[in-house]
Coordinates of C-alpha atoms in Angstrom, one line a residue:
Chain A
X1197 CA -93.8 -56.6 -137.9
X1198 CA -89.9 -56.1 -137.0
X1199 CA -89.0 -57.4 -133.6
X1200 CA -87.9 -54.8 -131.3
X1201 CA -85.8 -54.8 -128.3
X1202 CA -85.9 -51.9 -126.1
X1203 CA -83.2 -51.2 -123.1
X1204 CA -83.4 -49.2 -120.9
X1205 CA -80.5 -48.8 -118.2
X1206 CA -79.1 -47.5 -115.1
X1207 CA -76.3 -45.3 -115.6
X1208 CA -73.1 -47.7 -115.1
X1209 CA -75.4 -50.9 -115.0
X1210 CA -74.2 -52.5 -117.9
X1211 CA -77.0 -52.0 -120.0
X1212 CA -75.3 -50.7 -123.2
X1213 CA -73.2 -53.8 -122.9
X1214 CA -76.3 -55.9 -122.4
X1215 CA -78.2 -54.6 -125.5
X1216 CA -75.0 -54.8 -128.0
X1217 CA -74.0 -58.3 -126.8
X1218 CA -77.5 -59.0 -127.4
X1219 CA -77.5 -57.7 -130.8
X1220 CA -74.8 -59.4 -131.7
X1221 CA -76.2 -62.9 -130.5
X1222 CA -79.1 -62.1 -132.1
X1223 CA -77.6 -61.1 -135.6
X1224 CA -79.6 -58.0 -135.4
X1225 CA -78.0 -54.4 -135.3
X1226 CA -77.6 -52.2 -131.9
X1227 CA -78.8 -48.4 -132.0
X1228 CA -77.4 -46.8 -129.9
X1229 CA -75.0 -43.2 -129.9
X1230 CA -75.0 -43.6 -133.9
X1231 CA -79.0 -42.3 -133.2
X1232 CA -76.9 -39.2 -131.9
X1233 CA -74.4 -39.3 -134.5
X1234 CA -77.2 -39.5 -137.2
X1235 CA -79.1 -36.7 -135.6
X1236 CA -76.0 -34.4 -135.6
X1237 CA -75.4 -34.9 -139.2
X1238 CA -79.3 -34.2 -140.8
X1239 CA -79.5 -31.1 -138.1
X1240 CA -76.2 -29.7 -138.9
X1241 CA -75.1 -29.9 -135.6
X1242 CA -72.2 -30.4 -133.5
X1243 CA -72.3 -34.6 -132.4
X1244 CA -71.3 -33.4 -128.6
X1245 CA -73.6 -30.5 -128.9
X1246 CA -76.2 -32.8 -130.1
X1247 CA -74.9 -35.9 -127.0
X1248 CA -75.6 -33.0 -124.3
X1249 CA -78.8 -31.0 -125.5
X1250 CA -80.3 -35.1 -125.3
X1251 CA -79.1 -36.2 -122.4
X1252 CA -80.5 -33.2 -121.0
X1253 CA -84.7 -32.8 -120.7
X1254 CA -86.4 -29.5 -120.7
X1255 CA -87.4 -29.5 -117.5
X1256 CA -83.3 -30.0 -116.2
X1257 CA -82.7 -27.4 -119.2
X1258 CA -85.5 -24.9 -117.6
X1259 CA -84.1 -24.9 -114.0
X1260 CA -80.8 -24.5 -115.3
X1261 CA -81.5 -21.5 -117.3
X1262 CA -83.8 -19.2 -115.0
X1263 CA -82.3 -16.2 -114.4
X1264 CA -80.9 -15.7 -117.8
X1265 CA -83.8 -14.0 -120.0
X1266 CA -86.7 -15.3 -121.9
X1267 CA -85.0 -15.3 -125.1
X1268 CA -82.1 -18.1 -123.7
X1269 CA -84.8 -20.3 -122.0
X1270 CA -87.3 -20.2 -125.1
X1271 CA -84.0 -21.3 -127.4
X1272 CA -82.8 -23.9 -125.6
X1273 CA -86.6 -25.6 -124.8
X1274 CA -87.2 -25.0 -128.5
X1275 CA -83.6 -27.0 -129.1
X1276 CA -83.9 -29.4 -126.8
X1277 CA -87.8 -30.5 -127.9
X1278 CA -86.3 -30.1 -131.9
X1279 CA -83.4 -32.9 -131.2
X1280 CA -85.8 -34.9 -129.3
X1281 CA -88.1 -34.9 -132.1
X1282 CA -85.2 -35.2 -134.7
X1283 CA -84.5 -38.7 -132.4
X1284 CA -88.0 -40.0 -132.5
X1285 CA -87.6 -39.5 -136.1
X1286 CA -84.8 -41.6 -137.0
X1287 CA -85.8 -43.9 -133.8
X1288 CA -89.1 -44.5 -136.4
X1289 CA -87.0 -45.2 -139.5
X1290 CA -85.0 -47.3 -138.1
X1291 CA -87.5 -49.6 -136.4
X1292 CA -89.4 -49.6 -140.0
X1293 CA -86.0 -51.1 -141.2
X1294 CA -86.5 -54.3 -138.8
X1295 CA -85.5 -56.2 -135.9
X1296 CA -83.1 -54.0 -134.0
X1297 CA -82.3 -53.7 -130.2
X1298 CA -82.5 -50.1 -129.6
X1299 CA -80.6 -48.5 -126.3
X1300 CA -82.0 -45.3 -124.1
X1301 CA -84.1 -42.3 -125.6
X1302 CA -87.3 -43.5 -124.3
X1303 CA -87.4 -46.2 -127.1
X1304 CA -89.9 -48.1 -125.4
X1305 CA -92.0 -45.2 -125.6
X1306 CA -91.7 -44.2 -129.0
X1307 CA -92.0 -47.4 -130.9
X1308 CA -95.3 -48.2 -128.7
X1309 CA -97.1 -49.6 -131.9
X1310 CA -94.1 -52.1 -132.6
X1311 CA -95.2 -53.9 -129.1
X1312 CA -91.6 -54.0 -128.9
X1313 CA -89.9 -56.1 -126.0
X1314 CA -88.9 -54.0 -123.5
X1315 CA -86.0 -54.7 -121.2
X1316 CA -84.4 -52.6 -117.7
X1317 CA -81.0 -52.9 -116.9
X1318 CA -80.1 -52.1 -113.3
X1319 CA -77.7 -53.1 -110.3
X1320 CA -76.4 -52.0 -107.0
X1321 CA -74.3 -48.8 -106.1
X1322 CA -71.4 -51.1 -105.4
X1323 CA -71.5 -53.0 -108.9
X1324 CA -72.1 -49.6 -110.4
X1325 CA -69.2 -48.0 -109.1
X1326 CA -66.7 -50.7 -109.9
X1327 CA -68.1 -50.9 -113.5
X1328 CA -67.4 -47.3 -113.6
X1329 CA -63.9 -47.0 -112.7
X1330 CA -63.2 -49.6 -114.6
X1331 CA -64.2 -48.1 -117.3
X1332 CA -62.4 -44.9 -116.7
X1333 CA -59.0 -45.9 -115.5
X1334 CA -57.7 -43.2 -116.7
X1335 CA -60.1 -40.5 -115.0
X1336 CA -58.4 -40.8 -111.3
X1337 CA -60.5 -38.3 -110.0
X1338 CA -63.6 -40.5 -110.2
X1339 CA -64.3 -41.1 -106.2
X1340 CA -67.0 -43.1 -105.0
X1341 CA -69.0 -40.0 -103.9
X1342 CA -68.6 -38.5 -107.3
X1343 CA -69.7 -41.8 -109.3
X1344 CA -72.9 -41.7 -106.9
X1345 CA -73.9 -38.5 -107.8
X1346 CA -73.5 -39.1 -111.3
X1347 CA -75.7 -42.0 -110.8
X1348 CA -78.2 -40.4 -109.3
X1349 CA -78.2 -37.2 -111.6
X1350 CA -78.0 -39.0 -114.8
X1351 CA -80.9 -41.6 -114.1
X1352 CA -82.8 -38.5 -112.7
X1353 CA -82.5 -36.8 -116.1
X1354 CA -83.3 -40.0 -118.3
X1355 CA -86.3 -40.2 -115.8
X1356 CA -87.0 -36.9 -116.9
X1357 CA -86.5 -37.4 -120.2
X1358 CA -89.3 -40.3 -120.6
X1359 CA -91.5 -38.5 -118.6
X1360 CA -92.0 -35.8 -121.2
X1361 CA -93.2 -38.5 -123.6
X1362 CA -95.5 -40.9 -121.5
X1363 CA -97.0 -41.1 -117.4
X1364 CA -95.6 -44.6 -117.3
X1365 CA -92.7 -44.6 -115.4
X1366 CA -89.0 -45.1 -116.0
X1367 CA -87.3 -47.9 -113.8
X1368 CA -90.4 -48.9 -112.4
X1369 CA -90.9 -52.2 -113.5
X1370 CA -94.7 -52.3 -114.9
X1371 CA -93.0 -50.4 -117.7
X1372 CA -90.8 -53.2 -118.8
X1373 CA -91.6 -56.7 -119.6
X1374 CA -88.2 -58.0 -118.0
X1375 CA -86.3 -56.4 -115.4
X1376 CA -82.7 -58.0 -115.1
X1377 CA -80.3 -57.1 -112.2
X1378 CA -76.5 -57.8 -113.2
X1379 CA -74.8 -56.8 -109.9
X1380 CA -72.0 -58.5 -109.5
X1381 CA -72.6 -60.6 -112.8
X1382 CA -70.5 -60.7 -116.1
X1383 CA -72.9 -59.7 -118.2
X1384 CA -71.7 -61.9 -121.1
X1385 CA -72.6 -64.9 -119.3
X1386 CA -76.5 -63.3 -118.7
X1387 CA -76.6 -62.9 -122.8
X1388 CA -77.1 -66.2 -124.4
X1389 CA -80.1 -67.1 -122.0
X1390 CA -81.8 -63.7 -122.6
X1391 CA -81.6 -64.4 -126.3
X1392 CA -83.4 -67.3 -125.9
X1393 CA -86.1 -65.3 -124.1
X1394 CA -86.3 -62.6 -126.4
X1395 CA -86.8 -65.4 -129.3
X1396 CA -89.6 -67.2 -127.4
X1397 CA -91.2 -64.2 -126.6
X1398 CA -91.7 -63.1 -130.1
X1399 CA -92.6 -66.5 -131.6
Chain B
X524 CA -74.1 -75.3 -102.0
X525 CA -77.3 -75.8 -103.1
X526 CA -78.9 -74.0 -105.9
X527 CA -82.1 -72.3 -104.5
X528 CA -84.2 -70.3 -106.7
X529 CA -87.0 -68.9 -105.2
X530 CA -90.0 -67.2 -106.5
X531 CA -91.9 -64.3 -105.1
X532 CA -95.4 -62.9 -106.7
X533 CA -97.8 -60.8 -107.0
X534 CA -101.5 -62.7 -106.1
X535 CA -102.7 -64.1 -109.9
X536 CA -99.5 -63.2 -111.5
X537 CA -98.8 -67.0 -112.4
X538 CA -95.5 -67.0 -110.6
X539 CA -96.5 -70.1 -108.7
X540 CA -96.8 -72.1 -112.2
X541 CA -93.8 -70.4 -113.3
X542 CA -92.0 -71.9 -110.1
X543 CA -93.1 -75.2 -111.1
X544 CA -92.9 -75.3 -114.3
X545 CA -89.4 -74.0 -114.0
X546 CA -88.4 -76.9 -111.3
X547 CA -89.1 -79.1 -113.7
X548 CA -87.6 -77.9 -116.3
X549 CA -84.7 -78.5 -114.0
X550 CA -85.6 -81.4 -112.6
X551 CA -85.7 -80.7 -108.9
X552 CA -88.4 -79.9 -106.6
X553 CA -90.7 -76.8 -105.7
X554 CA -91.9 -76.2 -102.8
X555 CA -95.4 -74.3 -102.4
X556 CA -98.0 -75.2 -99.6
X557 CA -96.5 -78.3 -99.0
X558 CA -94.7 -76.2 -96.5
X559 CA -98.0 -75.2 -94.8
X560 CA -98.7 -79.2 -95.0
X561 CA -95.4 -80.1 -93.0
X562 CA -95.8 -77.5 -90.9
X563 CA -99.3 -78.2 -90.0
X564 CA -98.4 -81.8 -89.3
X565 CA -95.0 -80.8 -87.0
X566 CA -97.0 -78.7 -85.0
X567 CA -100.3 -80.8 -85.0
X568 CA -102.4 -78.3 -86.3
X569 CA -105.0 -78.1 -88.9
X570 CA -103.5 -77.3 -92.4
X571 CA -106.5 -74.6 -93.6
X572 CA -105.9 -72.7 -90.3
X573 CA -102.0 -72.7 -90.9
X574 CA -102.6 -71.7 -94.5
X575 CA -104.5 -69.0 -93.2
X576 CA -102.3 -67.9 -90.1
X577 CA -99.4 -68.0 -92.3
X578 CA -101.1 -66.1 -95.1
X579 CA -101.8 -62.8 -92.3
X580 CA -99.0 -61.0 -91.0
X581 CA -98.3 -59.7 -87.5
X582 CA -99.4 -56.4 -88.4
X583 CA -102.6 -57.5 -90.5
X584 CA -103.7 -59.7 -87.7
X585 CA -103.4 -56.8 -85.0
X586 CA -106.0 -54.6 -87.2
X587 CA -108.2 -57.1 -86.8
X588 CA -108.2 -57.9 -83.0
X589 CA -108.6 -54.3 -82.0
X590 CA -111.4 -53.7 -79.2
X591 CA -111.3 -58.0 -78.7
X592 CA -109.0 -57.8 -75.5
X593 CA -105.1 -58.6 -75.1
X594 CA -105.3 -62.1 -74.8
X595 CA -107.1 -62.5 -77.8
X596 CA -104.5 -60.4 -79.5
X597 CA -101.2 -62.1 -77.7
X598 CA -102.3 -65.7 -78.6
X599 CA -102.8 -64.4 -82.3
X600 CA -99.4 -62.8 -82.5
X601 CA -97.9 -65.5 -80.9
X602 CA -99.4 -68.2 -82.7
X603 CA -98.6 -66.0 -86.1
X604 CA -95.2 -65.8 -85.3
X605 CA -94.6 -69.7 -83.8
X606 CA -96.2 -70.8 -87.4
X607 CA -93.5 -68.5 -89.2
X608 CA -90.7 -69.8 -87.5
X609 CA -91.9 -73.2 -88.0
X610 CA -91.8 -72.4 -91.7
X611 CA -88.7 -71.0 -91.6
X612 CA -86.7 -73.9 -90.0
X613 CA -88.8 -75.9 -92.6
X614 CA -87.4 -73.7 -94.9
X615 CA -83.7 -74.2 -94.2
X616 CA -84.0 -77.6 -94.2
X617 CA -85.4 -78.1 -97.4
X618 CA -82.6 -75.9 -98.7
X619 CA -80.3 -77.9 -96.6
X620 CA -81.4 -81.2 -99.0
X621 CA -80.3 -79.8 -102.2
X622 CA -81.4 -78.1 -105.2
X623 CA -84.7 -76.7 -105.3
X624 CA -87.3 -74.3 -106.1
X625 CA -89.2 -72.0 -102.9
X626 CA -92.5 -70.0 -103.9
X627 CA -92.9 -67.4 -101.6
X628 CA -92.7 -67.2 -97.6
X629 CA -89.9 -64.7 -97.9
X630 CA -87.6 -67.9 -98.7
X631 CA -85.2 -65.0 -100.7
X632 CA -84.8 -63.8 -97.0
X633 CA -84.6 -67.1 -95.0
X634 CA -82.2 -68.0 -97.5
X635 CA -79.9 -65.3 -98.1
X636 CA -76.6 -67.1 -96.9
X637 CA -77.7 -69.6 -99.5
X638 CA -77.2 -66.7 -102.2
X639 CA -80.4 -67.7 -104.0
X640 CA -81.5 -66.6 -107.2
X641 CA -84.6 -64.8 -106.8
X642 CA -87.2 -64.0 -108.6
X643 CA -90.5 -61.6 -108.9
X644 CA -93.2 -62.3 -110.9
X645 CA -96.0 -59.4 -111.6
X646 CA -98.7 -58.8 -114.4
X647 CA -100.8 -56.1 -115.1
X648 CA -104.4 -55.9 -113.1
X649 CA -106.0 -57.1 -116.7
X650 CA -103.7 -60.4 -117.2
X651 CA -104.3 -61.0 -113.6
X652 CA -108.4 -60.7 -113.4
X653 CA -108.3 -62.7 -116.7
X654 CA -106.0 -65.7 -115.0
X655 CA -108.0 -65.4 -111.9
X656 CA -111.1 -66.0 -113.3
X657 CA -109.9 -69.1 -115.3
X658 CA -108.7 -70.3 -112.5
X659 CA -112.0 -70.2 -110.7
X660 CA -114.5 -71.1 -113.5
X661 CA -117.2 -72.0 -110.7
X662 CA -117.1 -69.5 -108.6
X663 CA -119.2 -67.0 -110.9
X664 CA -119.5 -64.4 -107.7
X665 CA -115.9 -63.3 -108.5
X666 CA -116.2 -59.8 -109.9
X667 CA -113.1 -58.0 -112.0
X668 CA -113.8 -55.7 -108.9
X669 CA -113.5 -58.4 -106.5
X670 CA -110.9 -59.6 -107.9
X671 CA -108.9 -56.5 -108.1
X672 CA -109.1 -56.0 -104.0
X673 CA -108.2 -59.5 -103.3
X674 CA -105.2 -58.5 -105.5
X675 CA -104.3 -55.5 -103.7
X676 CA -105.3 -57.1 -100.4
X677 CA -103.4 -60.4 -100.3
X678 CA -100.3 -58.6 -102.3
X679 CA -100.5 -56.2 -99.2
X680 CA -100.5 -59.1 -97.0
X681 CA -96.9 -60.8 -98.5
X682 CA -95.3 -57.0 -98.6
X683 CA -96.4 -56.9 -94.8
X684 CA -95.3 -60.2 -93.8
X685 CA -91.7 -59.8 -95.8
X686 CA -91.4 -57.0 -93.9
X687 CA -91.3 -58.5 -90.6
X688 CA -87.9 -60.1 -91.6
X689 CA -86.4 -57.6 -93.5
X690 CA -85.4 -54.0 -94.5
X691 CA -85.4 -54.8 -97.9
X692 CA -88.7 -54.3 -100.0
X693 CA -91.2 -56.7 -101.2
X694 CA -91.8 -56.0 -104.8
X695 CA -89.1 -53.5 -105.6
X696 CA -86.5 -54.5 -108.1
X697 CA -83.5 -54.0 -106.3
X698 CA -84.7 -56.5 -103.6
X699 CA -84.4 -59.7 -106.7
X700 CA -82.3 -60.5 -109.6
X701 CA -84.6 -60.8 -112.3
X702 CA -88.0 -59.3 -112.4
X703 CA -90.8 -61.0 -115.1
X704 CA -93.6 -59.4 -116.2
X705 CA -96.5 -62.2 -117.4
X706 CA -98.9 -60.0 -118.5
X707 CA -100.2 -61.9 -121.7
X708 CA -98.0 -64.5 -121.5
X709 CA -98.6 -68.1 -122.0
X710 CA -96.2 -69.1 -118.8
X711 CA -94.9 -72.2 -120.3
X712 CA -93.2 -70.0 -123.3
X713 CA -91.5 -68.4 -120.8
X714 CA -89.9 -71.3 -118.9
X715 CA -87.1 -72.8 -120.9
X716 CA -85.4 -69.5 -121.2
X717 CA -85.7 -69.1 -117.9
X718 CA -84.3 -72.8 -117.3
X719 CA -80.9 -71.7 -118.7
X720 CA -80.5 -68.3 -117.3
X721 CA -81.1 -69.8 -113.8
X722 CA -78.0 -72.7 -115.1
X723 CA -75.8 -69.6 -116.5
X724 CA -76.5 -67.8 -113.1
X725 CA -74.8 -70.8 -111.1
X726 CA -72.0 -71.8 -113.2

């Protein structure tokens, strides 16, 4: 059976770092916005189209849309739940291909049967904010406030989003088999020792 | 300063063979109940009664003298918290000495100026009956359901007493650095993984 590594992440943790550094120390390839890319190109969508309907979960979708008819609700559920199947999908082959590390989209979830090994990436506000102006230099109208709230709002939706799919919870930590805080941390120096585990673990 | 890891747990988790296991994978010492020893000896009282003051928390042991008079109550409450402060100087100077591994008694909080590494360890309730009852081959009275409330009910107990030091929670992720689920898990796989990410945590 391929060895799978899940990650799941705080927004602005480092996760995606984690789980492609990972990868790469591993010699196994990282999933993780190609699953979008993928998706966009078999559906005949739009990739950004495709990036928003899945960050989004119908329940965030169906508060956003009351008001607006039937017929704009019952599209965009039908959408959303489409992509998210079109995900699971490809999330499925590529799993069947072997050992992967796969990021986000309730991985963890879908590849139950794999008994993958499944990792959560989080830190404090603090370490979260820095990591995110940092990585968006350019965006000066990033304040503090604004980076919390997009914290907040973007784990609330990938909460959401696993939610549809399983009543085990996301970020609580009976979910995950290892739950690694890198506040304050380079995560590059975390990697090689978390390689290690991952190859005990499935030995 | 000193590298201090130190290890909190859920009850039957295996986080106390985890902590020494992983002291000596590091070659320095861990430090478990011969705290309640010292302390026993310092204060020239009886190590099973220690053990068991220091096991009860403030708050527990008030639920149980209700409707026994004040006095009895007081002498409880102060004896409680004379036995954790005991502990805790013990505490700082074994941190003082060097190097070395804690298990449980808060020691992440005790210790914070020390920046330890700390660690949870927790298991599902199925790993943890299983464990428990290995553990305790002779004692045949020990139902899974037994078992199950001495889990909740001595885990309730460490939550309580951490809270008498500190705002931050016992059990929640954001209040360690790396959270490790045993469930299934022989505990001496996990160790020398574990062993290096504690060496890349204090380079």
């Amino acid at each position: 059976m391929p060895r799978i590594i899940t990650i799941s992440r705080e927004f602005s943790s480092g996760g995606r770092e984690l789980g492609k550094r990972l990868a790469d120390e591993l010699g196994i390839p990282c999933y993780d916005r190609q699953i979008i890319d993928m998706v966009a190109e078999k559906q005949g969508l739009d990739k950004n189209y495709v990036a928003n309907m899945s960050e989004r979960d119908v329940k965030v979708f169906y508060n956003s849309t009351i008001g607006r008819g039937f017929t704009s609700y019952n599209f965009g559920i039908n959408q959303s739940l489409q992509i998210a199947n079109a995900e699971h999908n490809l999330i499925r082959e590529l799993a069947e291909q072997g050992d992967c590390v796969i990021i986000g989209r309730a991985a963890d979830v879908i590849l139950k049967e794999y008994n993958p090994l499944n990792l959560f990436v989080y830190a404090d506000i603090d370490s979260k904010i820095a990591r995110c102006k940092e990585r968006n230099q350019e965006k000066e109208s990033l304040t503090d406030r604004k980076i919390k709230f997009m914290c907040r709002d973007i784990d609330k939706c990938r909460a959401n989003y696993r939610e549809m799919f399983t009543d085990s919870k996301w970020g609580h930590r009976e979910s995950y088999h290892l739950c690694i805080n890198t506040s304050g941390k380079e995560i590059k120096r975390l990697v090689p020792a978390l390689a290690s585990y991952v190859k005990n673990w499935f030995e």
